[in-house]
PDB file of C-alpha atoms in Angstrom:
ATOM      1  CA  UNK L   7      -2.924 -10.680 -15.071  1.00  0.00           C
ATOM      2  CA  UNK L   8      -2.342 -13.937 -12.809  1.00  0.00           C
ATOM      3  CA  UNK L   9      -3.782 -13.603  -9.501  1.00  0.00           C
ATOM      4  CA  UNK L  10      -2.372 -14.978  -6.134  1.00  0.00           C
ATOM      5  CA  UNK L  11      -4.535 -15.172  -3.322  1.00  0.00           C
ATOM      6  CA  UNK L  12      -2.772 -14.891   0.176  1.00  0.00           C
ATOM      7  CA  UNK L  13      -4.392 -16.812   2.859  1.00  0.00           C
ATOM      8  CA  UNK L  14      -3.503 -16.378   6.656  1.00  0.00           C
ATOM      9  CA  UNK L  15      -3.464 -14.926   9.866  1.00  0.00           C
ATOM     10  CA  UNK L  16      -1.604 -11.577  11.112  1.00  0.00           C
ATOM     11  CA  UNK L  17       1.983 -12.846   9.595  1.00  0.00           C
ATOM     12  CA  UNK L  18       0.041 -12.920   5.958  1.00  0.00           C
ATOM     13  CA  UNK L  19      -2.069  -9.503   7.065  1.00  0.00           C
ATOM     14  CA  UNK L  20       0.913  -7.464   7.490  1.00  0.00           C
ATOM     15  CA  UNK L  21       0.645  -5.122  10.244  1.00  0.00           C
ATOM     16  CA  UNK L  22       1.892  -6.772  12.880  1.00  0.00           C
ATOM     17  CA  UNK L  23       4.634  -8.121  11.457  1.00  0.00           C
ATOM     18  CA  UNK L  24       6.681  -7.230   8.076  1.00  0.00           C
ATOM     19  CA  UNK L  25       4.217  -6.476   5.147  1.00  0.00           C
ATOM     20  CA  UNK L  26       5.420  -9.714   2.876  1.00  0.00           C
ATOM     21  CA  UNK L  27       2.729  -9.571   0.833  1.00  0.00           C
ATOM     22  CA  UNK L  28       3.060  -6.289  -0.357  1.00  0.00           C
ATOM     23  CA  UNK L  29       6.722  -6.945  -1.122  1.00  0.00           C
ATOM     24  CA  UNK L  30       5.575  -9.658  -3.469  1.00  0.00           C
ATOM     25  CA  UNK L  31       3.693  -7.188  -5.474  1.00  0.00           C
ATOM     26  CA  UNK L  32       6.505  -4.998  -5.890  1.00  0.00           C
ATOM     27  CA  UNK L  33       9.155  -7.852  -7.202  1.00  0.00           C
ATOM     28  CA  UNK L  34       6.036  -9.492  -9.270  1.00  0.00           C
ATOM     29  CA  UNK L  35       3.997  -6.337 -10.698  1.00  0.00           C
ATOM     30  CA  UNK L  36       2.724  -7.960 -13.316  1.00  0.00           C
ATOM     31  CA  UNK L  37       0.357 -10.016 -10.721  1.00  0.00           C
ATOM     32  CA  UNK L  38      -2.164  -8.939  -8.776  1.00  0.00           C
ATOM     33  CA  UNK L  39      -2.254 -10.134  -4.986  1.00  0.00           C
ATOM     34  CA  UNK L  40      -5.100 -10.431  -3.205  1.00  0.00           C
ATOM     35  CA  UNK L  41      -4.386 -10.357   0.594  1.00  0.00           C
ATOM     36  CA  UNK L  42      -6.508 -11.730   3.062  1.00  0.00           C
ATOM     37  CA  UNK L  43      -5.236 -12.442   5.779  1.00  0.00           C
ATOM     38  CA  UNK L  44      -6.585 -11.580   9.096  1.00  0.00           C
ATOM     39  CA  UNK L  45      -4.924 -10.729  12.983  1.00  0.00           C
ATOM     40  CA  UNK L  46      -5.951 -13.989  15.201  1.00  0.00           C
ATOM     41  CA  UNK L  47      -6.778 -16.251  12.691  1.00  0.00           C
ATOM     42  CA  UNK L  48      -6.462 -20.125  13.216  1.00  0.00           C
ATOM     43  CA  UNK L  49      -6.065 -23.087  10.887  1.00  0.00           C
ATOM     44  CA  UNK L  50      -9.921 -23.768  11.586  1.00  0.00           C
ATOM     45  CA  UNK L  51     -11.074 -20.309  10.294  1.00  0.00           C
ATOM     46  CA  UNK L  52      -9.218 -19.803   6.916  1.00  0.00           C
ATOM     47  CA  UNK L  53     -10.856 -22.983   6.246  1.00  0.00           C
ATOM     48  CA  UNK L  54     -13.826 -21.858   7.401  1.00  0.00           C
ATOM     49  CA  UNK L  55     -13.478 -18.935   5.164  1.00  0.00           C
ATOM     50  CA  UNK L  56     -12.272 -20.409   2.217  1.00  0.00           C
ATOM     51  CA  UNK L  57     -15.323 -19.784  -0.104  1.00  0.00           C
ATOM     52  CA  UNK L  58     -15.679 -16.401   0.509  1.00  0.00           C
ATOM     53  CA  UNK L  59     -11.840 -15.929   0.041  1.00  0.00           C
ATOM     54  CA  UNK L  60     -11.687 -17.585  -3.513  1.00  0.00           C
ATOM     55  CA  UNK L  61     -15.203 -15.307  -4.249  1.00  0.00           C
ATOM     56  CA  UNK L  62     -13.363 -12.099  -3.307  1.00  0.00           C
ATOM     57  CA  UNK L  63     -10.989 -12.770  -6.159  1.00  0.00           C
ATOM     58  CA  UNK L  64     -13.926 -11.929  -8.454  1.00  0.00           C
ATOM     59  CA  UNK L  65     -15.690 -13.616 -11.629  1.00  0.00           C
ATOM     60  CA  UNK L  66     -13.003 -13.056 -13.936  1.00  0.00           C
ATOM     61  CA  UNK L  67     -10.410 -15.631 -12.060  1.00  0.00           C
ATOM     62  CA  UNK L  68     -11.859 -18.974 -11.740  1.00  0.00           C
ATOM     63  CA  UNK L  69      -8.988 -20.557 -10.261  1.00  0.00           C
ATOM     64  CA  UNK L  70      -5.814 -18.082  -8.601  1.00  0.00           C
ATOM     65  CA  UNK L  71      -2.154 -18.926 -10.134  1.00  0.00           C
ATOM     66  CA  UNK L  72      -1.088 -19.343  -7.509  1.00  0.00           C
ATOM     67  CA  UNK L  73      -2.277 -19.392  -3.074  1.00  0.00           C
ATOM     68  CA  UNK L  74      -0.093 -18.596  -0.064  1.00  0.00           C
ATOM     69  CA  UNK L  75      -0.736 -20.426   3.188  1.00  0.00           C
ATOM     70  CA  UNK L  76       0.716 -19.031   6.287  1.00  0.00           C
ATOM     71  CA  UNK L  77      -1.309 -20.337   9.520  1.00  0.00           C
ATOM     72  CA  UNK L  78      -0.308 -22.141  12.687  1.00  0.00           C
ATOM     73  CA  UNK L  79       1.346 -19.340  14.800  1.00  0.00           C
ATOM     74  CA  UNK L  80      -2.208 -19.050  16.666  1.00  0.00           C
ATOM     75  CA  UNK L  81      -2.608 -22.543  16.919  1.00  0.00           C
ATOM     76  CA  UNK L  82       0.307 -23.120  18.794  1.00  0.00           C
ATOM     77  CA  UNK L  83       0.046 -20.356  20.880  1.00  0.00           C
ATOM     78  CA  UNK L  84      -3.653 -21.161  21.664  1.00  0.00           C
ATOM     79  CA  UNK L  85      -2.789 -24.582  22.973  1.00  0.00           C
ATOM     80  CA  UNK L  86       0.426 -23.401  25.035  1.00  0.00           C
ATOM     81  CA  UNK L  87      -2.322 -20.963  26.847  1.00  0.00           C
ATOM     82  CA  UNK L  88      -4.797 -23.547  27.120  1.00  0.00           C
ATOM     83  CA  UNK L  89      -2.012 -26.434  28.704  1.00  0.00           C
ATOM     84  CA  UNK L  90      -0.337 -23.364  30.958  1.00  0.00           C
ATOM     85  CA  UNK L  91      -4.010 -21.676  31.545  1.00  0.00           C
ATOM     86  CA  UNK L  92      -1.945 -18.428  30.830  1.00  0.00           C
ATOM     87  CA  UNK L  93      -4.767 -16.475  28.028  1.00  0.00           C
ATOM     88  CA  UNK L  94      -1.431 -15.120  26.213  1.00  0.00           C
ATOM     89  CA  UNK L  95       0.495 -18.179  26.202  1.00  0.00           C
ATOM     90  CA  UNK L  96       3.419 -16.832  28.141  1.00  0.00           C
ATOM     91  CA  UNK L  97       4.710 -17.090  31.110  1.00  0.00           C
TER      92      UNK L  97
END
């Protein structure tokens, strides 16, 4: 069974937004998805993290079929808070 590992912040985590990744697993059940994606991430910790998210898929898959990517949103919001010293990034 291939394995996909999902890499991310709360957009790949799926609770504050729409659960994608458990979607995929329902049009694709003959892979297995391995979601890791966390609430607040940045770009700087899934890379930070990367090792232990490749480990998690286990021994048995040396290399996934395939790995989503979807970072940035926290980023960007980060750095609007930081220029408008607002700690949500709104205004």
């Amino acid at each position: 069974m291939p394995a996909v590992l999902c890499l991310g912040d709360s957009h790949t985590f799926g609770k504050a937004g729409a659960a994608w990744v458990l979607e995929l697993a329902k049009v694709f059940p003959n892979a297995r998805f391995l979601n890791r994606g966390v609430n607040g991430l940045q770009t700087m910790n899934v890379l930070w993290n990367l090792d232990k998210s490749f480990n998690a898929l286990g021994k048995s898959v040396a290399v996934p079929a395939a790995v989503t990517l979807l970072i940035g949103t926290n980023d960007v919001l980060r750095s609007l808070a930081h220029e408008g010293k607002d700690a949500f990034g709104q205004r």
